[in-house]
Coordinates of C-alpha atoms and ligand atoms in Angstrom, one line a residue:
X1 CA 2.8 -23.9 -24.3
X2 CA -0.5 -23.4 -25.5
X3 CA -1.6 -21.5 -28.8
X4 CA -3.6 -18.8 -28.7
X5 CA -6.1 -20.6 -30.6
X6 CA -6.1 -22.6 -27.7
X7 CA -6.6 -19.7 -25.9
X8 CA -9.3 -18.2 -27.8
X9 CA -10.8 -21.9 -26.8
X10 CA -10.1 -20.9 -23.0
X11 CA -11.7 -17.8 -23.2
X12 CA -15.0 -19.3 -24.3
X13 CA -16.8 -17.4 -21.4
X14 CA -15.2 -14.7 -21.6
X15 CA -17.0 -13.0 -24.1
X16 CA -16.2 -9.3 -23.6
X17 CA -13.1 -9.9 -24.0
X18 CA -12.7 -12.7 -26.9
X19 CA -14.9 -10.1 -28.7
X20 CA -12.2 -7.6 -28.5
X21 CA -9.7 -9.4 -29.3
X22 CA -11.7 -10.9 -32.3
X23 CA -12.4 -7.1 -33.6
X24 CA -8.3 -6.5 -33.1
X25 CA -7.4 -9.0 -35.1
X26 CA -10.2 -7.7 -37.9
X27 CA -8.7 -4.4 -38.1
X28 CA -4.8 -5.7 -37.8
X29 CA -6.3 -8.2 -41.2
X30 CA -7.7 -5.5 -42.9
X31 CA -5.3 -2.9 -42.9
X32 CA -2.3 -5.8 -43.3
X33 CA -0.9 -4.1 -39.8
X34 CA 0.9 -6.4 -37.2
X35 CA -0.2 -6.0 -34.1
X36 CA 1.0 -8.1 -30.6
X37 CA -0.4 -8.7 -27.6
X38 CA 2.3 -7.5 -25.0
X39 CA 3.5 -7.0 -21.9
X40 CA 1.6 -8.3 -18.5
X41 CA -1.3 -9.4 -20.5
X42 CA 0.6 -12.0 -22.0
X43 CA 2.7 -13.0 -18.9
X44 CA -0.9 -13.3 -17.1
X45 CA -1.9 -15.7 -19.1
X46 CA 1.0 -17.9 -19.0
X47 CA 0.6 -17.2 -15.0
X48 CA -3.1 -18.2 -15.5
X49 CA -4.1 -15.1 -13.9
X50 CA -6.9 -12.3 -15.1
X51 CA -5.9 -9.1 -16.4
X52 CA -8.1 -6.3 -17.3
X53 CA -5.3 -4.2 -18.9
X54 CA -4.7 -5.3 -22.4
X55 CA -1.7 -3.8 -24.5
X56 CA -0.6 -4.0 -27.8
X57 CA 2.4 -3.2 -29.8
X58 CA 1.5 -2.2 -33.5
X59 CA 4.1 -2.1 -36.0
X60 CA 2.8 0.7 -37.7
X61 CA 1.1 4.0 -36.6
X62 CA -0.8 2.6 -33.2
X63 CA -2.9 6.0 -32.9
X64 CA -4.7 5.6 -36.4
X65 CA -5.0 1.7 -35.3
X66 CA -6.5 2.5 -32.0
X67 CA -8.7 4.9 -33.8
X68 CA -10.1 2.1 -36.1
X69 CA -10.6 0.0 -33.2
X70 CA -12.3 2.5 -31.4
X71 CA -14.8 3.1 -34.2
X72 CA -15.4 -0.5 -34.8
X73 CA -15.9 -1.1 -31.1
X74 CA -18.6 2.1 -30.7
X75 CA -15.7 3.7 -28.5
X76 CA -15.9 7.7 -29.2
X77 CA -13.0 8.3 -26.6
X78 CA -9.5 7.7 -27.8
X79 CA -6.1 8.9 -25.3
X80 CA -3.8 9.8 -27.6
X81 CA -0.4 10.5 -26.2
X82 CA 1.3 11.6 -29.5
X83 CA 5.3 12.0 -27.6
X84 CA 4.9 8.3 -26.9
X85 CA 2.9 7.3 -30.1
X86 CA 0.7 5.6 -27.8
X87 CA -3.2 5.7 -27.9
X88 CA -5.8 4.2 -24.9
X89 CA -9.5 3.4 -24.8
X90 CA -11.5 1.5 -22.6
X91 CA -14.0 -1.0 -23.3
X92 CA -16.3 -2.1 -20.4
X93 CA -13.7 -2.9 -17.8
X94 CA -11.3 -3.3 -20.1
X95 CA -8.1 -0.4 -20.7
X96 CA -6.5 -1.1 -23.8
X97 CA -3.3 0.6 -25.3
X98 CA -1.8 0.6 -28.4
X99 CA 2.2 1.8 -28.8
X100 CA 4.1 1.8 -32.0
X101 CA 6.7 -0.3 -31.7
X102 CA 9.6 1.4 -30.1
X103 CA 13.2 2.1 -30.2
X104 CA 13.6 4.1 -27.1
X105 CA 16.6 5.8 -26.0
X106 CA 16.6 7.5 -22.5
X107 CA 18.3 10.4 -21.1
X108 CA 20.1 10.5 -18.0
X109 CA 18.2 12.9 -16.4
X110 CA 14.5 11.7 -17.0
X111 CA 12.7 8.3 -17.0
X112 CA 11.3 9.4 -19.9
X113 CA 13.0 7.4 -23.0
X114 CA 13.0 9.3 -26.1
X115 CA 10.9 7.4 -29.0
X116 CA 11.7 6.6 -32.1
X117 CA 10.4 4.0 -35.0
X118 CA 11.6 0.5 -34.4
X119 CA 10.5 -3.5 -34.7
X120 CA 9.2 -5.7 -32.2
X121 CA 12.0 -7.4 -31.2
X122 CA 13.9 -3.9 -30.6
X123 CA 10.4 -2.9 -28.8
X124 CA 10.8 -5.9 -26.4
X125 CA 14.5 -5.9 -25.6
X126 CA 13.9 -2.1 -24.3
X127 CA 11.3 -3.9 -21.5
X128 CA 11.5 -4.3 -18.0
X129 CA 11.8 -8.0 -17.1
X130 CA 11.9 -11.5 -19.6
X131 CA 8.6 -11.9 -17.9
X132 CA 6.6 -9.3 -19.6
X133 CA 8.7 -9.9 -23.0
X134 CA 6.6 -12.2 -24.4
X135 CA 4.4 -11.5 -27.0
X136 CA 1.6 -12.7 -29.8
X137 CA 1.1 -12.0 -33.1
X138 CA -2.9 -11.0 -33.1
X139 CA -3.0 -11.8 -36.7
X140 CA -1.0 -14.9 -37.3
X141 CA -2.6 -17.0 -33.8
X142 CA 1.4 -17.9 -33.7
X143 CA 2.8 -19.7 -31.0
X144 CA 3.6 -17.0 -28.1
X145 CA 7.0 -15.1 -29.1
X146 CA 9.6 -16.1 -26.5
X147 CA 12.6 -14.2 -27.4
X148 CA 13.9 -13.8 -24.1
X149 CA 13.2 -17.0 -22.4
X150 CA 10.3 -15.6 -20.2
X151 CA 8.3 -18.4 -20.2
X152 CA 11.4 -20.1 -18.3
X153 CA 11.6 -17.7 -15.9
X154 CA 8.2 -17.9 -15.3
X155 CA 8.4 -22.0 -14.5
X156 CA 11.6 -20.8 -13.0
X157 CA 10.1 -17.9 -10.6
X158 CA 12.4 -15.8 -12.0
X159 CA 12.8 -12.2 -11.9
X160 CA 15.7 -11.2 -15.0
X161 CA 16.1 -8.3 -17.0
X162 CA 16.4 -8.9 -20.8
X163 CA 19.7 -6.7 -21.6
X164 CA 22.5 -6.5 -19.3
X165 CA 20.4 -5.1 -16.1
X166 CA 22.2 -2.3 -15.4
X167 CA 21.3 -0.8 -19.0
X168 CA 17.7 -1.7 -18.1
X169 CA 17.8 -0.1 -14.5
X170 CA 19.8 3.0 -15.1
X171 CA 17.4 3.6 -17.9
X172 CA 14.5 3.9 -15.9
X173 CA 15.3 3.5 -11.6
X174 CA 11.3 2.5 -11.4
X175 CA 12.0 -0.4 -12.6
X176 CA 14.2 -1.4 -9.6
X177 CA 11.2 -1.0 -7.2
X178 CA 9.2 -2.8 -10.1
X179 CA 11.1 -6.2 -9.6
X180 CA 10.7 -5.6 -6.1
X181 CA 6.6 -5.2 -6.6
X182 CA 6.5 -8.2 -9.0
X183 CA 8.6 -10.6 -6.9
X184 CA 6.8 -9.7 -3.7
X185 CA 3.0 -10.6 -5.6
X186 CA 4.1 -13.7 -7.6
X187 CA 6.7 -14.8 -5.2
X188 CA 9.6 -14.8 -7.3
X189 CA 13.4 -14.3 -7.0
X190 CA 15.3 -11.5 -7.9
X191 CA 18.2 -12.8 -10.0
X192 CA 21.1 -12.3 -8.5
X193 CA 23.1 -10.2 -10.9
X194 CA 19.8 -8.2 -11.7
X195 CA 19.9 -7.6 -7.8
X196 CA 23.5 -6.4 -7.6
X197 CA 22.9 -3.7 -10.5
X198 CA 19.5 -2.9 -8.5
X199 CA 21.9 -2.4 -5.5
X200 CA 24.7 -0.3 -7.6
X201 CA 22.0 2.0 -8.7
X202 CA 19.4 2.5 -5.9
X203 CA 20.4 6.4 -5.7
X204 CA 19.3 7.0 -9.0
X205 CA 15.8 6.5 -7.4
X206 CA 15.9 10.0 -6.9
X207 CA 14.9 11.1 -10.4
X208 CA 11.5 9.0 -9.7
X209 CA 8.7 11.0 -8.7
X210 CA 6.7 10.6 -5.1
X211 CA 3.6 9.5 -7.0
X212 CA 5.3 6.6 -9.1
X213 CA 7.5 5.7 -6.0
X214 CA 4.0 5.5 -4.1
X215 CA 2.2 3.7 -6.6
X216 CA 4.7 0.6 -6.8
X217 CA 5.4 1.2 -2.6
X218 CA 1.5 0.6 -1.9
X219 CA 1.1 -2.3 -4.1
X220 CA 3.5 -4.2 -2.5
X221 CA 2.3 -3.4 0.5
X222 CA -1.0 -5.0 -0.9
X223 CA 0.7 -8.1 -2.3
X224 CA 0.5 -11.3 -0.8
X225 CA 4.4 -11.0 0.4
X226 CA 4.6 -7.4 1.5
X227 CA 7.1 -8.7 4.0
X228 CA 9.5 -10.0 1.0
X229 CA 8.6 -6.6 -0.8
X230 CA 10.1 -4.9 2.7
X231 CA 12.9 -7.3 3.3
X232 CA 13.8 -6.9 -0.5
X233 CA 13.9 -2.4 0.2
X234 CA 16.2 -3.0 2.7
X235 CA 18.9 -5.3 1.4
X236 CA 18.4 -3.1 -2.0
X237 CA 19.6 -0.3 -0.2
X238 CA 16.1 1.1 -1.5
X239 CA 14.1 1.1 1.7
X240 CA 17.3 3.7 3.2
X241 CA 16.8 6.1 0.0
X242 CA 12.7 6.0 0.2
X243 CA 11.8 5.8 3.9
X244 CA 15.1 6.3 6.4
X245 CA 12.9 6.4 9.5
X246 CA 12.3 2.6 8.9
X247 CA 15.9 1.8 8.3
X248 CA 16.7 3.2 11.6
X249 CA 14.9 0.7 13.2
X250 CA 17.4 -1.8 12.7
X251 CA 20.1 -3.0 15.0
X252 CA 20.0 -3.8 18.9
X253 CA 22.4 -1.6 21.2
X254 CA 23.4 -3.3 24.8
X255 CA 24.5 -1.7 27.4
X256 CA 25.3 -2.9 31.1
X257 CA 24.8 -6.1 29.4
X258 CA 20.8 -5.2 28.8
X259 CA 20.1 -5.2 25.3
X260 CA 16.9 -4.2 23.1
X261 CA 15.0 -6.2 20.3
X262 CA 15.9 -5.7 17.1
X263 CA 12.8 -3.2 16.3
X264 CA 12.9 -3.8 12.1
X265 CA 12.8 -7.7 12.6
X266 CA 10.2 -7.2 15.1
X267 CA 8.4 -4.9 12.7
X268 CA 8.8 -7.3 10.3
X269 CA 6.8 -10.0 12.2
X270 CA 4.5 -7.9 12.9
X271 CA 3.6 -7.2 8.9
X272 CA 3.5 -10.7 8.5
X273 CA 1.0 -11.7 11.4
X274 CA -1.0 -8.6 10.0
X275 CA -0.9 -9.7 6.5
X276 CA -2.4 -12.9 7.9
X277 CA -5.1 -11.0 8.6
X278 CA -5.6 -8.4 6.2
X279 CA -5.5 -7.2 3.0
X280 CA -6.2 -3.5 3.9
X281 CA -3.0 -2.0 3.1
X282 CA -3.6 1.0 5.1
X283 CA -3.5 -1.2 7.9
X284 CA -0.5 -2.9 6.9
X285 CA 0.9 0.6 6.7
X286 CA -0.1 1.3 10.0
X287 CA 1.7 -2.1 10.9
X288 CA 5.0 -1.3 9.2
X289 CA 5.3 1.9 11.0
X290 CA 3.7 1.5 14.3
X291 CA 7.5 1.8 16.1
X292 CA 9.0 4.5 13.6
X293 CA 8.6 6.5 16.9
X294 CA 11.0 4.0 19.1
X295 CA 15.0 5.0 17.6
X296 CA 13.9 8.8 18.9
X297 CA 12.6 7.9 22.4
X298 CA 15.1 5.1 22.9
X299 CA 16.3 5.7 26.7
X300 CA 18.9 3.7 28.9
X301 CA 17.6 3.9 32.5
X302 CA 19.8 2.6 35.2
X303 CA 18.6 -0.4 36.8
X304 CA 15.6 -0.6 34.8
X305 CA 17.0 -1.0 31.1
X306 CA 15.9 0.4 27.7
X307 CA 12.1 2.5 27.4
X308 CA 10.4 3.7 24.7
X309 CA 8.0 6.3 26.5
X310 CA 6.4 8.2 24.4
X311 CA 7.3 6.5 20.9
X312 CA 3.8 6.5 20.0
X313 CA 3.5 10.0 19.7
X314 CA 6.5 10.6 18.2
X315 CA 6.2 8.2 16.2
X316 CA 2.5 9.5 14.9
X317 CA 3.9 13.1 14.4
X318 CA 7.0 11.6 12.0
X319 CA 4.4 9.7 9.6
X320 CA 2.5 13.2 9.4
X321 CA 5.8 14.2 7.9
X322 CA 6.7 10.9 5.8
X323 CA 2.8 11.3 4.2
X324 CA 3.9 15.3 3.3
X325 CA 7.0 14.2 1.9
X326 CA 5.4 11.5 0.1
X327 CA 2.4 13.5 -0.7
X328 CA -0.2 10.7 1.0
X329 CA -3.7 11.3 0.8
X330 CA -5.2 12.8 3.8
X331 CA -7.4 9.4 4.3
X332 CA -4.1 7.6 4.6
X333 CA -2.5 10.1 6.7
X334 CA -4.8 10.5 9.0
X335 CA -6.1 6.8 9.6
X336 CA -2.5 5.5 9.5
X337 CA -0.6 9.1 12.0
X338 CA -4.2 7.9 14.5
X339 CA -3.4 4.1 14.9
X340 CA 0.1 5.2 15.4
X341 CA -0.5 6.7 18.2
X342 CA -3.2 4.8 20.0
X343 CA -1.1 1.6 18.5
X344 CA -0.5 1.1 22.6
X345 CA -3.8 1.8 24.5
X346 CA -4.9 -1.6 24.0
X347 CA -1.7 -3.2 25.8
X348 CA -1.6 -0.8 28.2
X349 CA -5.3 -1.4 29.4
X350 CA -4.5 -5.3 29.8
X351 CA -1.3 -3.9 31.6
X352 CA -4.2 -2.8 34.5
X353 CA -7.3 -3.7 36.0
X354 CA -9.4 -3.1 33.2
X355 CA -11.6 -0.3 34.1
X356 CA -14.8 0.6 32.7
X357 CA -13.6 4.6 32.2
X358 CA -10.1 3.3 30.8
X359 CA -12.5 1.4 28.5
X360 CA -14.4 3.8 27.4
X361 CA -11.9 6.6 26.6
X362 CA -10.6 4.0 24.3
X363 CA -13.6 3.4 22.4
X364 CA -14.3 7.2 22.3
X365 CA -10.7 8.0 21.3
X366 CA -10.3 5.1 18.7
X367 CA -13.5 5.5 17.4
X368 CA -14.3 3.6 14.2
X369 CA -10.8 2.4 14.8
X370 CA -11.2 0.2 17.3
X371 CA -11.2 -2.9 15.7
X372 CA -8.1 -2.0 13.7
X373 CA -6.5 -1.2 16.6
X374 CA -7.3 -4.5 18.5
X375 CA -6.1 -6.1 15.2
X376 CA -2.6 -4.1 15.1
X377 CA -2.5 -5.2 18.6
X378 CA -2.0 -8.5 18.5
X379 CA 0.1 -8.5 15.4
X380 CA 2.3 -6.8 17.7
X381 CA 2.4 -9.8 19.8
X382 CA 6.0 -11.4 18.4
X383 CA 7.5 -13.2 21.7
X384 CA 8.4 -16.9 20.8
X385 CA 7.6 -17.5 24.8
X386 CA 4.5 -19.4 24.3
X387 CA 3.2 -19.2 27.7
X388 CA 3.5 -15.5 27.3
X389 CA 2.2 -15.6 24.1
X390 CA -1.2 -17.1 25.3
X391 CA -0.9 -14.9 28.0
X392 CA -1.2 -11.7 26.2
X393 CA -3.7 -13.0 24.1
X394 CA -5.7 -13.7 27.0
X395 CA -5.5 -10.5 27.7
X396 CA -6.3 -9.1 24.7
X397 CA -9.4 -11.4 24.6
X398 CA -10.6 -10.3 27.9
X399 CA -10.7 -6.9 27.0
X400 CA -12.6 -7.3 23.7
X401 CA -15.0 -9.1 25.6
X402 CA -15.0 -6.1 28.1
X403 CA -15.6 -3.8 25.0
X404 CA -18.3 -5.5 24.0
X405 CA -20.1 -5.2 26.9
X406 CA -19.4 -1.4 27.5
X407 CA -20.0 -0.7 24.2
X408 CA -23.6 -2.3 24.2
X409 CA -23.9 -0.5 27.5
X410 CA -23.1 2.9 26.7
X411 CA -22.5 3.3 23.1
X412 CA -19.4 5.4 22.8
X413 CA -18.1 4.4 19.5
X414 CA -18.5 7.2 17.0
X415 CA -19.6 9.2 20.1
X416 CA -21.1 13.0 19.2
X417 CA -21.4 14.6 22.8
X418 CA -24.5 15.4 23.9
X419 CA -24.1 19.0 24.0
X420 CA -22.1 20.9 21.2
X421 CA -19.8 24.3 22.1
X422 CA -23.1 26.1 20.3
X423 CA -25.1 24.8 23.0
X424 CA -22.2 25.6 25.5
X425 CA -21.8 29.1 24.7
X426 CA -25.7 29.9 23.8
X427 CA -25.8 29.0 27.9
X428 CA -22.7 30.8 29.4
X429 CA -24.1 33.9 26.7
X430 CA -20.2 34.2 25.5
X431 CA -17.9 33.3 22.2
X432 CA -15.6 31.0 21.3
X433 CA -12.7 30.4 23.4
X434 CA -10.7 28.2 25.6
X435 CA -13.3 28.5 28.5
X436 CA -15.7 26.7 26.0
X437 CA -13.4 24.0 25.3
X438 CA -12.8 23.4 28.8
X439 CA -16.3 23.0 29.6
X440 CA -16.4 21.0 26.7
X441 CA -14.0 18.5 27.7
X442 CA -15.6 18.3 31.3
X443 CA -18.5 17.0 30.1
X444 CA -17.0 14.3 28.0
X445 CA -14.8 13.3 30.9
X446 CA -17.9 13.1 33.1
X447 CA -19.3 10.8 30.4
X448 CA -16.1 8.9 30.2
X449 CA -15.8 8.4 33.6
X450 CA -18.8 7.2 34.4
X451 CA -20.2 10.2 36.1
X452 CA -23.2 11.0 34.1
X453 CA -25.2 9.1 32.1
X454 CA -24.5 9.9 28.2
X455 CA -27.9 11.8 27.5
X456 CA -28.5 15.5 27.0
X457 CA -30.7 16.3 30.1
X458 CA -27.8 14.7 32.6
X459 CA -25.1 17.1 30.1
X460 CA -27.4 19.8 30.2
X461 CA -27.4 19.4 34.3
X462 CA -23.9 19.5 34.6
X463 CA -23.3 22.5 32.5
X464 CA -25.8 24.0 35.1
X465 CA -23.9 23.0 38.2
X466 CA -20.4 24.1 35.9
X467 CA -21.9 27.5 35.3
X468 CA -22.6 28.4 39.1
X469 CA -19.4 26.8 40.2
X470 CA -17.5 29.4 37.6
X471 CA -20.3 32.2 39.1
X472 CA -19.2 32.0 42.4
X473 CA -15.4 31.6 41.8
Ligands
LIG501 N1 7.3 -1.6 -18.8 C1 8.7 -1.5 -18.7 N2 9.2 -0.6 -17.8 C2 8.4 0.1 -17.0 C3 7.0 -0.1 -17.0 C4 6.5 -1.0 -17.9 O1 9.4 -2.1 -19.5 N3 9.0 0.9 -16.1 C5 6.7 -2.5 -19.8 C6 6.7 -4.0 -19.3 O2 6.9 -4.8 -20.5 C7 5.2 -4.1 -18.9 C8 4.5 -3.2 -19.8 O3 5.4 -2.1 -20.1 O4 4.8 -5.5 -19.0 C9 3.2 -2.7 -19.3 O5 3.4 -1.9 -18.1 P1 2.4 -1.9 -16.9 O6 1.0 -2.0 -17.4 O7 2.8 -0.8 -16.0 O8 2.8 -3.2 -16.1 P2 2.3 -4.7 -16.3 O9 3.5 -5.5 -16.6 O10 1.2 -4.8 -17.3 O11 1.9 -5.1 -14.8 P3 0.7 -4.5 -13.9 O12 -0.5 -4.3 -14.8 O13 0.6 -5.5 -12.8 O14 1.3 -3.2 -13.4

């Protein structure tokens, strides 16, 4: 393992940030204060991966040591979260925090520990994972501290807790979805008594707010294993506590000897062929619910076998209520509730003889979606038939080509209509109300369907011929 001399060496063109650690090490010299490097820093750099988020652990006050650093780094802005003894600044696109080392004892109620004075070594044994126990002294350009065996578990892809794991998880339940997080981006494995004690305590999730839950949820959904992430939820017993209406996709009933697929496997797949494709985790989202609809509209018909009518919409109103509950943004609510329920257009276009109108009320209903959609699409494609996997991607290439061309043609992506319901009603001389909207929609269906041309003068035509149709009625 490498010095940190040698990584000073390392770091030779990284100057903004060898120049902050030089000025740390100044002021941990001059005022005869240890100070460590910490946390995921260090574990980055044992992982050989960047980190912008630099931490410390000062044995001593950390908010009068941040303040010297801040002054000697021309910082005027210093966070000072005096409960914690903790103190932030940023330097460039650096955030660096300074914590006194810790003692911390929690209450049951809160995953907020209660902080008192302590060393280093009781600072690190109150940590997550061995991974982010390891530590250097900023003074001393010691050998990295290694109390814990981290640096074993990281050769070893190992995700451990330091003290017995069911201290470390019932002290704070984040922590549970944290493994999850961390062995879903680095592609480690849960230890397996650190995964029982996450399974014994999963409920206590529910002291964890909806923003913290969110915050670890979304970045494994941008990991580069999001499916581990969601495979790990669910054996947890964690994905049951935080999102039920994917749970319920699991299982395959028969009956009269039909049976369904197994729609949480299937989901699955279809995460994975998106994450292929994608890093847009709103679109991975999208992928991991696009059947939430399908347990609710599960039918049995005679002679036919299982259908799913309808599961889009269903499916699109029960993520409006997951993102409430959750408390989503409205940009993930919307673009993720939308490609929920057009998530079927596509395949039910190829299903016919692709139409120019059918064509065209997707690209005016999907919008800037489109391509999403199309992408959702065939990540929804999971047969193992190859023939009919070819097939449907035939299909599917067909009609993009057919988009394309209608889209060239008539430009209906993003479409505005040619006339607005101010125009409308400045014509009919009357207010707002449903007869507006239905002249409204006319038009656009005209345009849809190929009727009229999508230009004002052939709108403004029709609204003419509309007018005397309702005059003599
Ligand atoms: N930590 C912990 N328990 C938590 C959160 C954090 O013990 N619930 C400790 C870990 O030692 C972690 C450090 O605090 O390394 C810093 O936390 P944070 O910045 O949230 O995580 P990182 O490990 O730095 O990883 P990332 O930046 O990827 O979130």
């Amino acid at each position: 393992m490498g010095t940190l001399i040698s990584y000073f060496t390392l770091m030779k063109d990284k100057i903004v940030e060898r120049n902050i650690l030089q000025v740390i090490r100044n002021v941990s010299i001059e005022e005869n204060i240890n100070a460590y490097l910490v946390g995921g820093y260090v574990r980055d750099i044992v992982l050989n991966q960047e980190s912008n988020d630099i931490d410390f652990v000062v044995e001593g006050d950390a908010i009068e040591f941040a303040k010297i650093v801040a002054f000697k780094l021309k910082r005027k802005k210093v966070v000072i979260f005096p409960r914690f003894k903790t103190a932030k600044l940023t330097y460039r696109s650096f955030d660096i925090e300074f914590v006194s080392a810790r003692k911390e004892s929690y209450n049951k109620l809160s995953r907020n520990p209660d902080v008192s004075g302590g060393s280093l070594i009781e600072d690190l044994s109150r940590r997550d994972f061995t991974i982010n126990t390891l530590a250097i002294n900023i003074c001393s350009m010691d050998e990295i501290i290694n109390l814990y065996e981290g640096i074993k578990d990281i050769e070893k892809k190992i995700i451990r807790t330091p003290l017995d794991p069911d201290i470390t998880y019932s002290d704070d339940p984040l922590r549970m979805l944290r493994a999850i997080r961390f062995a879903s981006k680095l592609n480690f494995k849960i230890e397996k008594s650190s995964f029982e004690a996450i399974k014994k305590n999963s409920s206590r999730l529910d002291i964890i707010s909806e923003e913290r839950i969110t915050d670890e949820f979304f970045k494994i959904l941008k990991s580069e294993f999001p499916v581990k992430g969601i495979f790990l939820l669910e054996k947890s017993g964690l994905l049951e506590i935080v999102f039920p209406e994917i749970s319920a996709l699991k299982g395959q009933e028969i009956k009269d000897g039909i049976g369904h697929k197994d729609n949480f496997i299937h989901t699955l797949k279809v995460l994975n062929n998106i994450s292929k494709r994608t890093t847009n985790y709103k679109l991975r989202l999208a992928a991991l619910m696009h059947d939430i609809g399908k347990p609710k509209s599960k039918y049995f018909k005679k002679g036919i076998g299982w259908t799913f009518h309808g599961h889009d919409d269903e499916g699109s109103r029960m993520f409006v209520k997951i993102a409430q509950r959750m408390k989503w943004p409205n940009e993930v609510t919307d673009y993720v509730s939308k490609m929920i329920a057009l998530h079927h257009r596509p395949i039910s276009l190829t299903k016919e003889e692709v139409t120019d109108s059918g064509v065209r009320r997707f690209l005016f209903e999907g919008g800037e979606l489109v391509d999403d959609l199309m992408l959702l699409c065939r990540a929804d494609i999971t047969t193992s038939n190859k023939k009919k996997l070819n097939k449907y991607l035939e299909n599917f290439d067909k009609l993009s080509e057919k988009l394309v061309a209608v889209e060239e043609k008539d430009k209906l992506r993003n479409f505005k209509p040619p006339l607005n319901g101010l125009d409308i009603m400045e014509c009919f001389g009357e207010k707002e109300g449903p007869i507006i909207g239905l002249v409204k929609k006319e038009i656009v269906d005209a345009i849809i369907n190929g009727d009229i041309n999508n230009d004002r003068t052939s709108a403004i035509k029709l609204l003419t011929s509309i007018q005397r149709r309702m005059q003599q009625n």
